[in-house]
Short mmCIF file of C-alpha atoms and ligand atoms in Angstrom, two decimals:
data_model
loop_
_atom_site.label_atom_id
_atom_site.label_comp_id
_atom_site.label_asym_id
_atom_site.label_seq_id
_atom_site.Cartn_x
_atom_site.Cartn_y
_atom_site.Cartn_z
CA MET A 49 139.17 105.03 27.83
CA ALA A 50 142.17 104.82 30.02
CA GLY A 51 140.45 103.68 33.15
CA SER A 52 138.00 101.02 32.10
CA GLY A 53 138.26 97.73 30.45
CA LYS A 54 136.20 96.57 27.51
CA ASN A 55 135.16 93.18 29.04
CA ASP A 56 132.12 92.69 31.09
CA VAL A 57 134.18 93.16 34.21
CA ARG A 58 135.48 96.69 34.07
CA SER A 59 138.82 97.55 35.64
CA TYR A 60 139.86 100.81 37.08
CA ARG A 61 143.11 102.22 38.36
CA ASN A 62 143.49 105.30 40.56
CA PHE A 63 143.66 108.68 39.13
CA ILE A 64 146.66 110.54 40.57
CA ASN A 65 148.37 113.65 39.18
CA GLY A 66 146.52 113.32 35.86
CA GLN A 67 147.55 109.64 35.35
CA TRP A 68 146.07 106.24 35.80
CA VAL A 69 148.10 104.61 38.48
CA GLY A 70 148.22 100.98 39.69
CA GLY A 71 147.90 98.11 37.21
CA THR A 72 146.86 94.56 37.25
CA ALA A 73 149.93 93.66 39.30
CA ASP A 74 148.58 95.75 42.10
CA GLU A 75 146.22 94.51 44.70
CA THR A 76 142.58 95.01 43.53
CA PHE A 77 139.24 94.75 45.12
CA PRO A 78 135.86 93.59 43.56
CA VAL A 79 132.85 95.70 42.91
CA TYR A 80 129.49 94.10 42.65
CA ASP A 81 126.10 94.28 41.04
CA PRO A 82 123.90 93.81 44.11
CA SER A 83 121.00 92.55 42.09
CA THR A 84 122.96 89.61 40.63
CA GLU A 85 125.68 89.44 43.29
CA GLU A 86 128.22 89.26 40.37
CA VAL A 87 131.51 91.11 40.20
CA ILE A 88 131.16 93.92 37.65
CA ALA A 89 134.47 95.71 38.18
CA ARG A 90 137.86 95.33 39.78
CA VAL A 91 139.58 98.43 41.17
CA ALA A 92 143.25 98.90 42.19
CA VAL A 93 143.70 99.60 45.90
CA ALA A 94 145.48 102.85 46.73
CA SER A 95 148.19 101.81 49.19
CA SER A 96 149.41 104.35 51.76
CA ALA A 97 152.23 105.18 49.28
CA SER A 98 149.59 105.97 46.64
CA VAL A 99 147.66 108.12 49.10
CA ASP A 100 150.88 109.96 49.76
CA ARG A 101 151.41 110.52 46.07
CA ALA A 102 147.89 111.76 45.62
CA VAL A 103 148.13 114.27 48.42
CA ASN A 104 151.51 115.41 47.29
CA ALA A 105 150.17 115.89 43.77
CA ALA A 106 147.25 117.92 45.18
CA ARG A 107 149.68 119.93 47.31
CA THR A 108 151.89 120.79 44.45
CA ALA A 109 148.91 121.57 42.18
CA PHE A 110 147.60 123.89 44.91
CA GLU A 111 150.87 125.79 45.48
CA THR A 112 152.42 125.82 42.03
CA GLY A 113 151.55 125.08 38.43
CA PRO A 114 148.63 126.42 36.53
CA TRP A 115 145.88 126.09 39.14
CA PRO A 116 146.63 129.05 41.45
CA GLN A 117 146.92 131.17 38.29
CA THR A 118 143.58 129.97 36.90
CA THR A 119 141.09 132.75 37.05
CA PRO A 120 137.76 132.31 38.92
CA GLN A 121 135.94 132.58 35.44
CA ASP A 122 138.10 129.79 34.12
CA ARG A 123 137.46 127.63 37.12
CA GLY A 124 133.78 128.20 36.52
CA ARG A 125 134.12 127.29 32.84
CA LEU A 126 135.85 124.00 33.78
CA LEU A 127 132.99 123.11 36.01
CA PHE A 128 130.45 123.91 33.19
CA LYS A 129 132.49 121.65 30.90
CA LEU A 130 132.47 118.84 33.32
CA ALA A 131 128.63 119.25 33.72
CA ASP A 132 128.28 119.09 29.89
CA LYS A 133 130.29 115.82 29.79
CA ILE A 134 128.02 114.37 32.55
CA ARG A 135 124.90 115.44 30.54
CA GLN A 136 126.22 114.04 27.33
CA ASN A 137 127.00 110.68 29.03
CA ALA A 138 123.98 110.66 31.36
CA ALA A 139 122.44 107.55 29.98
CA LEU A 140 125.69 105.54 30.55
CA LEU A 141 126.33 107.05 33.98
CA ALA A 142 122.78 106.39 35.09
CA GLU A 143 123.02 102.78 33.96
CA LEU A 144 126.36 102.23 35.75
CA GLU A 145 125.05 103.93 38.89
CA ALA A 146 121.86 101.71 38.90
CA ARG A 147 123.82 98.62 38.26
CA ASN A 148 126.37 99.34 40.96
CA THR A 149 124.12 100.68 43.71
CA GLY A 150 120.96 98.58 42.99
CA LYS A 151 118.85 101.75 42.80
CA PRO A 152 116.07 102.01 40.18
CA ILE A 153 117.29 103.41 36.89
CA VAL A 154 114.68 106.18 37.00
CA GLU A 155 116.11 107.40 40.29
CA ALA A 156 119.66 107.08 38.89
CA GLU A 157 118.69 109.29 36.03
CA TYR A 158 117.57 112.06 38.50
CA ASP A 159 120.82 111.64 40.40
CA ILE A 160 122.93 112.18 37.28
CA ALA A 161 120.93 115.21 36.33
CA ASP A 162 121.34 116.61 39.77
CA THR A 163 125.06 115.88 39.61
CA ALA A 164 125.43 118.02 36.47
CA THR A 165 123.27 120.76 38.09
CA CYS A 166 125.55 120.83 41.11
CA PHE A 167 128.67 121.39 38.96
CA GLU A 168 126.77 124.07 37.06
CA TYR A 169 125.72 125.84 40.22
CA TYR A 170 129.26 126.03 41.57
CA GLY A 171 130.54 126.85 38.13
CA GLY A 172 128.34 129.95 38.41
CA LEU A 173 129.52 130.71 41.94
CA ALA A 174 133.24 130.51 41.18
CA ASN A 175 133.54 134.19 40.15
CA LYS A 176 131.18 135.51 42.90
CA ILE A 177 133.51 134.86 45.82
CA MET A 178 133.94 138.27 47.42
CA GLY A 179 135.34 139.84 50.50
CA GLN A 180 134.00 142.81 52.41
CA VAL A 181 135.20 146.23 53.42
CA LEU A 182 135.09 146.74 57.16
CA PRO A 183 133.98 149.95 58.99
CA VAL A 184 137.30 150.80 60.68
CA PRO A 185 138.39 154.41 61.55
CA ALA A 186 138.93 156.90 58.76
CA ASN A 187 142.70 156.71 58.79
CA ALA A 188 142.75 152.99 57.96
CA LEU A 189 141.23 150.58 55.44
CA SER A 190 140.32 147.08 56.39
CA PHE A 191 138.92 144.32 54.19
CA THR A 192 138.54 140.57 54.07
CA MET A 193 139.83 138.24 51.28
CA LYS A 194 138.41 134.80 50.62
CA GLU A 195 141.08 132.28 49.91
CA PRO A 196 140.89 128.52 49.29
CA VAL A 197 141.43 126.30 52.28
CA GLY A 198 143.98 124.21 50.40
CA VAL A 199 144.09 120.48 49.81
CA ALA A 200 140.71 118.86 50.55
CA GLY A 201 140.41 115.17 51.38
CA GLN A 202 136.91 114.03 50.52
CA ILE A 203 135.39 110.76 51.58
CA ILE A 204 131.95 109.79 50.29
CA PRO A 205 129.38 107.10 50.69
CA TRP A 206 127.73 104.64 48.35
CA ASN A 207 124.13 105.74 48.27
CA TYR A 208 124.39 108.51 45.72
CA PRO A 209 127.93 107.92 44.40
CA LEU A 210 128.41 110.50 41.62
CA MET A 211 126.15 113.08 43.25
CA MET A 212 128.10 112.89 46.45
CA ALA A 213 131.35 113.35 44.46
CA ALA A 214 129.80 116.49 42.89
CA TRP A 215 128.67 117.82 46.33
CA LYS A 216 132.34 117.61 47.39
CA LEU A 217 134.35 118.46 44.21
CA ALA A 218 132.15 121.27 42.84
CA PRO A 219 132.42 123.77 45.75
CA ALA A 220 136.03 122.83 46.40
CA LEU A 221 137.09 123.54 42.78
CA ALA A 222 135.01 126.64 42.65
CA ALA A 223 136.85 127.90 45.75
CA GLY A 224 140.24 127.13 44.20
CA CYS A 225 141.09 124.06 46.32
CA THR A 226 142.70 120.87 45.09
CA CYS A 227 141.10 117.48 45.89
CA VAL A 228 141.82 113.98 46.86
CA LEU A 229 138.52 112.17 46.64
CA LYS A 230 137.85 108.65 47.91
CA PRO A 231 134.70 107.05 46.70
CA ALA A 232 132.98 104.40 48.78
CA GLU A 233 134.66 101.03 48.03
CA GLN A 234 131.21 99.60 47.14
CA THR A 235 130.61 102.13 44.35
CA PRO A 236 133.66 103.67 42.66
CA ILE A 237 132.59 103.20 39.05
CA THR A 238 130.95 106.44 38.03
CA ALA A 239 133.58 108.59 39.73
CA MET A 240 136.29 106.76 37.86
CA GLU A 241 134.37 107.18 34.61
CA MET A 242 134.21 110.95 35.27
CA ALA A 243 137.97 111.01 35.99
CA GLY A 244 138.41 109.96 32.39
CA TRP A 245 137.22 113.40 31.20
CA PHE A 246 139.39 115.56 33.41
CA GLU A 247 142.21 115.88 30.92
CA GLU A 248 139.84 116.60 28.04
CA ILE A 249 138.13 119.41 29.82
CA GLY A 250 141.45 120.99 30.71
CA LEU A 251 141.68 120.26 34.45
CA PRO A 252 145.39 120.54 35.30
CA PRO A 253 147.02 117.38 36.65
CA GLY A 254 146.95 116.96 40.38
CA VAL A 255 143.87 119.28 40.90
CA VAL A 256 141.54 116.33 41.33
CA ASN A 257 142.97 112.97 42.35
CA ILE A 258 140.65 109.97 42.84
CA ILE A 259 141.85 107.12 45.00
CA ASN A 260 140.25 103.91 45.93
CA GLY A 261 140.20 101.41 48.74
CA MET A 262 138.79 100.51 52.10
CA GLY A 263 137.89 103.21 54.62
CA GLU A 264 139.93 101.74 57.45
CA THR A 265 143.14 101.84 55.39
CA THR A 266 142.97 104.11 52.36
CA GLY A 267 140.39 106.46 53.93
CA ALA A 268 142.22 106.61 57.24
CA ALA A 269 145.56 107.36 55.53
CA LEU A 270 143.89 110.29 53.82
CA VAL A 271 142.46 111.69 57.04
CA ALA A 272 145.77 111.32 58.87
CA HIS A 273 147.96 112.84 56.17
CA PRO A 274 149.57 116.12 57.27
CA GLY A 275 149.41 117.44 53.67
CA VAL A 276 145.62 117.62 53.76
CA ASP A 277 144.08 120.86 55.04
CA LYS A 278 140.49 119.88 55.24
CA ILE A 279 138.51 116.63 55.40
CA ALA A 280 134.92 116.57 54.07
CA PHE A 281 133.12 113.42 54.96
CA THR A 282 129.72 112.09 54.32
CA GLY A 283 128.87 108.70 55.95
CA SER A 284 128.07 107.00 59.23
CA ALA A 285 128.23 108.75 62.57
CA ALA A 286 130.60 106.04 63.87
CA VAL A 287 133.14 106.89 61.21
CA GLY A 288 132.54 110.53 61.64
CA LYS A 289 133.77 110.21 65.25
CA ILE A 290 136.82 108.31 64.18
CA ILE A 291 137.58 111.03 61.61
CA VAL A 292 137.31 113.90 64.03
CA LYS A 293 139.71 112.14 66.47
CA SER A 294 142.28 111.45 63.70
CA ALA A 295 141.97 114.85 62.20
CA ALA A 296 142.58 116.44 65.56
CA ASP A 297 146.28 115.50 65.48
CA THR A 298 146.89 117.93 62.56
CA LEU A 299 143.95 120.14 63.39
CA LYS A 300 142.40 119.78 59.97
CA ARG A 301 139.28 121.56 59.20
CA VAL A 302 136.45 119.00 59.19
CA THR A 303 132.94 119.03 57.85
CA LEU A 304 130.71 116.01 58.48
CA GLU A 305 127.38 115.01 57.07
CA LEU A 306 126.44 111.96 59.07
CA GLY A 307 123.31 109.89 59.72
CA GLY A 308 119.89 110.67 60.92
CA LYS A 309 116.72 109.22 62.38
CA SER A 310 114.49 111.90 60.94
CA PRO A 311 110.98 112.41 62.15
CA ASN A 312 108.25 112.67 59.52
CA ILE A 313 105.23 114.15 61.52
CA PHE A 314 101.63 113.74 60.47
CA PHE A 315 98.88 115.73 62.07
CA ALA A 316 95.19 114.65 61.66
CA ASP A 317 94.33 117.74 59.60
CA ALA A 318 96.90 117.01 56.88
CA ASP A 319 95.91 116.13 53.40
CA TRP A 320 95.29 112.37 53.50
CA GLU A 321 96.47 111.12 50.16
CA ALA A 322 99.50 113.35 50.13
CA SER A 323 100.46 112.24 53.64
CA VAL A 324 100.27 108.52 53.02
CA ASP A 325 102.25 108.98 49.93
CA GLY A 326 104.74 111.24 51.77
CA ALA A 327 105.24 108.83 54.58
CA LEU A 328 106.22 106.08 52.17
CA PHE A 329 108.27 108.22 49.86
CA GLY A 330 110.13 109.73 52.81
CA VAL A 331 111.44 106.37 53.98
CA PHE A 332 111.48 104.03 51.02
CA ILE A 333 113.01 106.15 48.28
CA ASN A 334 116.48 104.83 47.28
CA GLN A 335 115.60 101.64 49.25
CA GLY A 336 115.73 103.78 52.42
CA GLU A 337 119.43 104.21 51.96
CA VAL A 338 119.17 107.92 52.59
CA CYS A 339 120.79 109.95 55.35
CA SER A 340 117.67 112.09 55.63
CA ALA A 341 115.22 109.14 55.46
CA GLY A 342 112.00 109.84 57.30
CA SER A 343 112.48 106.69 59.25
CA ARG A 344 110.44 107.77 62.31
CA ILE A 345 106.93 108.33 61.13
CA LEU A 346 105.01 110.22 63.87
CA VAL A 347 101.26 109.96 63.47
CA GLU A 348 98.63 111.77 65.54
CA LYS A 349 96.68 109.26 67.59
CA LYS A 350 93.28 110.15 66.11
CA ILE A 351 94.31 108.92 62.62
CA TYR A 352 96.96 106.49 63.71
CA SER A 353 95.24 103.15 62.91
CA LYS A 354 93.77 104.20 59.64
CA PHE A 355 97.06 105.74 58.64
CA VAL A 356 99.05 102.59 59.29
CA GLU A 357 96.43 100.59 57.34
CA ALA A 358 96.58 102.98 54.37
CA MET A 359 100.43 102.94 54.41
CA VAL A 360 100.41 99.08 54.42
CA GLU A 361 97.94 98.96 51.52
CA LYS A 362 100.07 101.29 49.48
CA ALA A 363 103.40 99.66 50.46
CA LYS A 364 102.01 96.30 49.12
CA ARG A 365 102.01 97.84 45.70
CA ILE A 366 105.64 99.04 45.70
CA LYS A 367 107.27 97.23 42.72
CA LEU A 368 110.52 95.62 43.68
CA GLY A 369 112.56 94.62 40.75
CA ALA A 370 115.81 94.74 38.76
CA PRO A 371 117.47 98.12 38.90
CA LEU A 372 117.46 98.49 35.13
CA GLU A 373 113.72 97.91 34.66
CA ARG A 374 111.95 101.17 34.21
CA ASP A 375 108.96 100.27 36.42
CA THR A 376 111.09 99.28 39.32
CA LYS A 377 110.41 101.33 42.43
CA MET A 378 112.77 99.57 44.79
CA GLY A 379 115.88 97.60 44.02
CA PRO A 380 118.26 95.52 46.21
CA LEU A 381 120.39 96.92 49.00
CA VAL A 382 123.80 98.00 47.90
CA SER A 383 125.83 95.20 49.41
CA LYS A 384 125.86 91.97 51.38
CA GLU A 385 127.20 93.85 54.34
CA GLN A 386 124.29 96.33 54.16
CA TYR A 387 121.80 93.55 53.64
CA ASP A 388 123.10 91.75 56.78
CA ARG A 389 122.99 94.96 58.77
CA VAL A 390 119.50 95.74 57.80
CA SER A 391 118.36 92.07 58.31
CA SER A 392 119.77 92.17 61.84
CA TYR A 393 117.67 95.24 62.56
CA LEU A 394 114.62 93.47 61.22
CA GLU A 395 115.15 90.84 63.76
CA ILE A 396 115.66 93.43 66.53
CA GLY A 397 112.48 95.12 65.46
CA LYS A 398 110.45 92.01 65.58
CA LYS A 399 111.23 91.83 69.28
CA GLU A 400 110.57 95.49 69.92
CA ALA A 401 107.39 96.30 67.90
CA ARG A 402 104.65 94.88 65.68
CA VAL A 403 105.35 94.18 61.95
CA ALA A 404 102.69 95.83 59.85
CA ILE A 405 104.21 94.64 56.59
CA GLY A 406 107.46 93.10 55.38
CA GLY A 407 110.13 92.11 57.88
CA GLY A 408 112.50 90.02 55.79
CA ARG A 409 114.13 89.09 52.57
CA ALA A 410 112.06 89.64 49.39
CA LYS A 411 111.77 86.04 48.60
CA GLN A 412 110.67 86.28 44.94
CA PHE A 413 114.32 86.94 44.03
CA GLY A 414 116.65 83.97 43.88
CA LYS A 415 119.65 86.32 43.91
CA GLY A 416 120.34 89.83 45.08
CA TYR A 417 120.25 91.74 48.28
CA TYR A 418 116.48 92.40 48.19
CA VAL A 419 114.67 93.41 51.40
CA GLU A 420 110.90 93.80 51.69
CA PRO A 421 109.71 97.34 52.37
CA THR A 422 109.06 97.00 56.10
CA ILE A 423 106.79 98.98 58.42
CA PHE A 424 106.99 98.53 62.12
CA CYS A 425 104.09 100.00 64.04
CA ASP A 426 103.37 100.75 67.69
CA VAL A 427 107.07 101.57 68.12
CA ASN A 428 108.27 103.08 71.31
CA ASN A 429 110.71 105.98 70.60
CA ASN A 430 113.14 104.29 73.01
CA ALA A 431 113.36 101.18 70.90
CA ARG A 432 116.63 100.52 69.10
CA ILE A 433 114.91 100.55 65.76
CA ALA A 434 113.68 104.13 66.60
CA ARG A 435 117.03 105.33 67.80
CA GLU A 436 119.62 103.82 65.53
CA GLU A 437 120.08 104.51 61.87
CA ILE A 438 119.19 101.48 59.81
CA PHE A 439 119.81 102.75 56.33
CA GLY A 440 117.34 100.51 54.64
CA PRO A 441 113.65 100.26 53.72
CA VAL A 442 112.50 100.08 57.29
CA ALA A 443 109.97 102.49 58.72
CA THR A 444 109.02 102.83 62.39
CA VAL A 445 105.60 104.34 63.08
CA ILE A 446 105.12 106.03 66.38
CA PRO A 447 101.80 107.46 67.64
CA PHE A 448 101.69 110.89 69.37
CA ASP A 449 99.04 112.87 71.20
CA GLY A 450 99.05 116.55 70.21
CA GLU A 451 101.63 119.05 69.09
CA ALA A 452 103.77 119.20 72.23
CA ASP A 453 104.07 115.44 72.25
CA ALA A 454 105.03 115.30 68.57
CA ILE A 455 107.75 117.89 69.20
CA ARG A 456 109.05 116.10 72.21
CA ILE A 457 109.34 112.78 70.39
CA ALA A 458 110.73 114.36 67.25
CA ASN A 459 113.56 115.92 69.24
CA ASP A 460 114.18 112.81 71.42
CA THR A 461 117.03 111.54 69.26
CA PRO A 462 120.83 111.98 69.14
CA TYR A 463 120.50 113.04 65.52
CA GLY A 464 119.27 116.28 63.86
CA LEU A 465 119.62 115.99 60.14
CA ALA A 466 116.07 116.56 58.86
CA ALA A 467 112.39 116.61 59.75
CA ALA A 468 109.09 117.01 57.95
CA VAL A 469 105.71 118.18 59.21
CA TRP A 470 102.38 117.67 57.46
CA THR A 471 99.38 119.80 58.33
CA ARG A 472 96.95 122.33 56.86
CA ASP A 473 97.39 124.57 59.79
CA ILE A 474 100.12 127.14 59.01
CA TYR A 475 100.42 128.32 62.64
CA LYS A 476 101.00 124.71 63.81
CA ALA A 477 103.41 124.01 60.83
CA PHE A 478 105.68 126.95 61.66
CA ARG A 479 105.59 126.31 65.41
CA VAL A 480 106.93 122.83 64.59
CA VAL A 481 109.49 124.18 62.19
CA LYS A 482 110.87 126.44 64.95
CA ALA A 483 110.75 123.76 67.69
CA VAL A 484 112.39 120.91 65.83
CA ARG A 485 116.27 120.78 66.26
CA ALA A 486 117.20 119.70 62.68
CA GLY A 487 119.15 121.25 59.81
CA ILE A 488 116.41 120.80 57.19
CA VAL A 489 112.73 120.94 57.78
CA TRP A 490 110.18 120.24 55.12
CA VAL A 491 106.51 121.26 55.33
CA ASN A 492 104.02 119.03 53.47
CA HIS A 493 106.82 117.14 51.63
CA MET A 494 109.84 115.15 52.43
CA GLN A 495 113.19 114.79 50.60
CA PRO A 496 113.24 117.45 47.92
CA THR A 497 116.73 118.67 47.78
CA TYR A 498 118.04 121.69 45.86
CA VAL A 499 121.65 122.60 45.26
CA GLU A 500 120.64 126.20 46.14
CA ALA A 501 119.63 125.37 49.67
CA PRO A 502 121.92 124.37 52.58
CA TRP A 503 122.26 120.71 53.62
CA GLY A 504 123.54 119.50 56.90
CA GLY A 505 122.67 118.53 60.37
CA TYR A 506 122.35 119.57 64.01
CA LYS A 507 123.50 117.42 66.91
CA GLN A 508 125.15 114.11 66.02
CA SER A 509 124.20 114.54 62.27
CA GLY A 510 127.43 116.48 61.88
CA PHE A 511 128.68 119.86 61.39
CA GLY A 512 129.13 122.27 58.51
CA ARG A 513 126.85 122.71 55.60
CA GLU A 514 126.94 121.59 51.98
CA LEU A 515 125.30 123.15 48.90
CA GLY A 516 124.46 126.76 48.15
CA PRO A 517 126.88 129.43 49.17
CA TRP A 518 127.22 127.76 52.58
CA GLY A 519 128.85 124.78 50.91
CA LEU A 520 131.41 127.06 49.12
CA GLU A 521 132.21 128.83 52.38
CA GLU A 522 133.40 125.57 53.92
CA TYR A 523 136.24 125.56 51.38
CA LEU A 524 137.31 129.16 52.01
CA GLU A 525 139.47 130.78 54.58
CA THR A 526 138.93 134.41 55.53
CA LYS A 527 141.93 136.61 55.45
CA GLN A 528 141.61 139.99 57.31
CA VAL A 529 143.71 142.78 55.88
CA PHE A 530 144.42 146.04 57.64
CA VAL A 531 145.96 148.98 55.80
CA ASN A 532 147.32 151.97 57.73
CA LEU A 533 146.57 155.19 55.86
CA ASP A 534 148.26 157.41 58.52
CA GLU A 535 151.93 158.04 57.72
CA THR A 536 152.83 159.38 61.24
CA PRO A 537 154.74 156.86 63.47
CA ILE A 538 152.78 154.88 66.07
CA GLY A 539 154.70 156.88 68.76
CA TRP A 540 154.14 154.40 71.54
CA TYR A 541 157.77 154.02 72.66
P1 LIG B 116 129.04 102.22 55.59
O1 LIG B 116 129.51 101.40 56.74
O2 LIG B 116 127.57 102.19 55.36
O3 LIG B 116 129.78 101.80 54.34
P2 LIG B 116 130.83 104.25 56.28
O4 LIG B 116 130.63 105.49 57.13
O5 LIG B 116 131.61 103.20 56.89
O6 LIG B 116 129.37 103.70 55.92
O7 LIG B 116 131.49 104.67 54.87
C1 LIG B 116 131.41 105.86 54.25
C2 LIG B 116 132.78 106.20 53.66
O8 LIG B 116 133.66 106.29 54.70
C3 LIG B 116 133.33 105.21 52.67
O9 LIG B 116 134.04 105.82 51.69
C4 LIG B 116 134.28 104.47 53.59
O10 LIG B 116 135.34 103.82 52.88
C5 LIG B 116 134.88 105.49 54.44
N1 LIG B 116 135.44 105.07 55.70
C6 LIG B 116 135.02 104.06 56.53
N2 LIG B 116 135.79 103.96 57.61
C7 LIG B 116 136.70 104.96 57.50
C8 LIG B 116 137.82 105.41 58.39
N3 LIG B 116 138.05 104.78 59.51
N4 LIG B 116 138.49 106.42 57.99
C9 LIG B 116 138.21 107.07 56.79
N5 LIG B 116 137.23 106.75 55.99
C10 LIG B 116 136.46 105.68 56.31
MG1 LIG B 117 131.63 101.18 57.16
#
């Protein structure tokens, strides 16, 4: 296909206005397999001139050409076709995703299926965008129209590369927007493979442009560009703050899905096996590289020691391995940068708390950015490892004494993305659900995510919601229309 090479090292250009732009002569950057530390792809950098081209292409496609004339039904059909292509190529995409991110292949397969589901969901919503008729006096008619926000600049992270692309593109296209998407520089491969199908499914040129490069340059140029109407960003809180400041100059609409330090709360009366399992799953799935990771495990004092012991016993059996091996439960971290970041938190943690298990590099691997699943116990909620997002397989376990204490600790964080509570007492469960300041609360589970349900955070975890009809709404403007039915002059002057 146009974007990828046949050799071991794939090469990708940028996809702008329906064409592959930037060749070998352009500056490129390397993309790695974090389990071997080898280069698996080279990708052309989108210079600021290329960003400009991409935004202009999206602008033109939004304003003229076939896209504004495409019916909602046809927009929906395009999304279904894209979902079909993803399902047909699921094995390849999952393999590429696992190789590039380091995540276990079995998890990558779920991600790709969820990616297709997301396109299908918004394909179904495309022709269900409706305004309302408003109750104004009898001699008038007033209604609202829903219209696309315009050109969406979309910047995504490396932890669920293709799925994050779907969370951004699917609602935008359903709404009738055009897009300039920038994948994370660590993980552009699957998005570029997908771009290879756009022409075949009939997506008009310029409707989706995919550009690559570093955040500080290519990403920043996209955020600053006056031709962009809205920025949708998923990533770190630090970058979220930079984006809000930059977007302020042109008053772009901004939605942010940022980090978290989500509490996973275990009461003594909760189902024991399910709880121990849920504590580990909540924080170690995807190597802990999850914005909603249950990285603060709050455990009621009565069961605290036994609970930590049981977690440790189970954590010992987590199978670390190569991403493509089917029994692997944890792969390497995505990059050297992330490995260094997590390692530095492990050193900080050793000074702040007690290591129950793990705490360093997984030494059985000669190569690759492998970190041991790590559990810090007896952690004070004021410790840095309890306050700052680590984005790796690092759990902090914090004891609490009763419901009020659990709620106080759970809310004592600048973040508010997610939370979970485990108990058999439904009164207590729902009191906690109401008291916790977070955008997502799970009861007796942690992490299940459905495209039908809203996703997003309170506090410094961002603003706006993705998924469901809420995610679509973020790509729509509301136009108010007033129609005078009374033919007599206003008669004011
Ligand atoms: P991490 O540091 O873990 O990679 P980031 O929040 O830096 O997380 O990255 C998430 C996404 O944001 C990536 O696509 C990255 O390129 C992009 N990004 C990083 N810095 C900026 C920036 N200053 N402006 C726009 N995008 C950025
Ligand atoms: Mg960064």
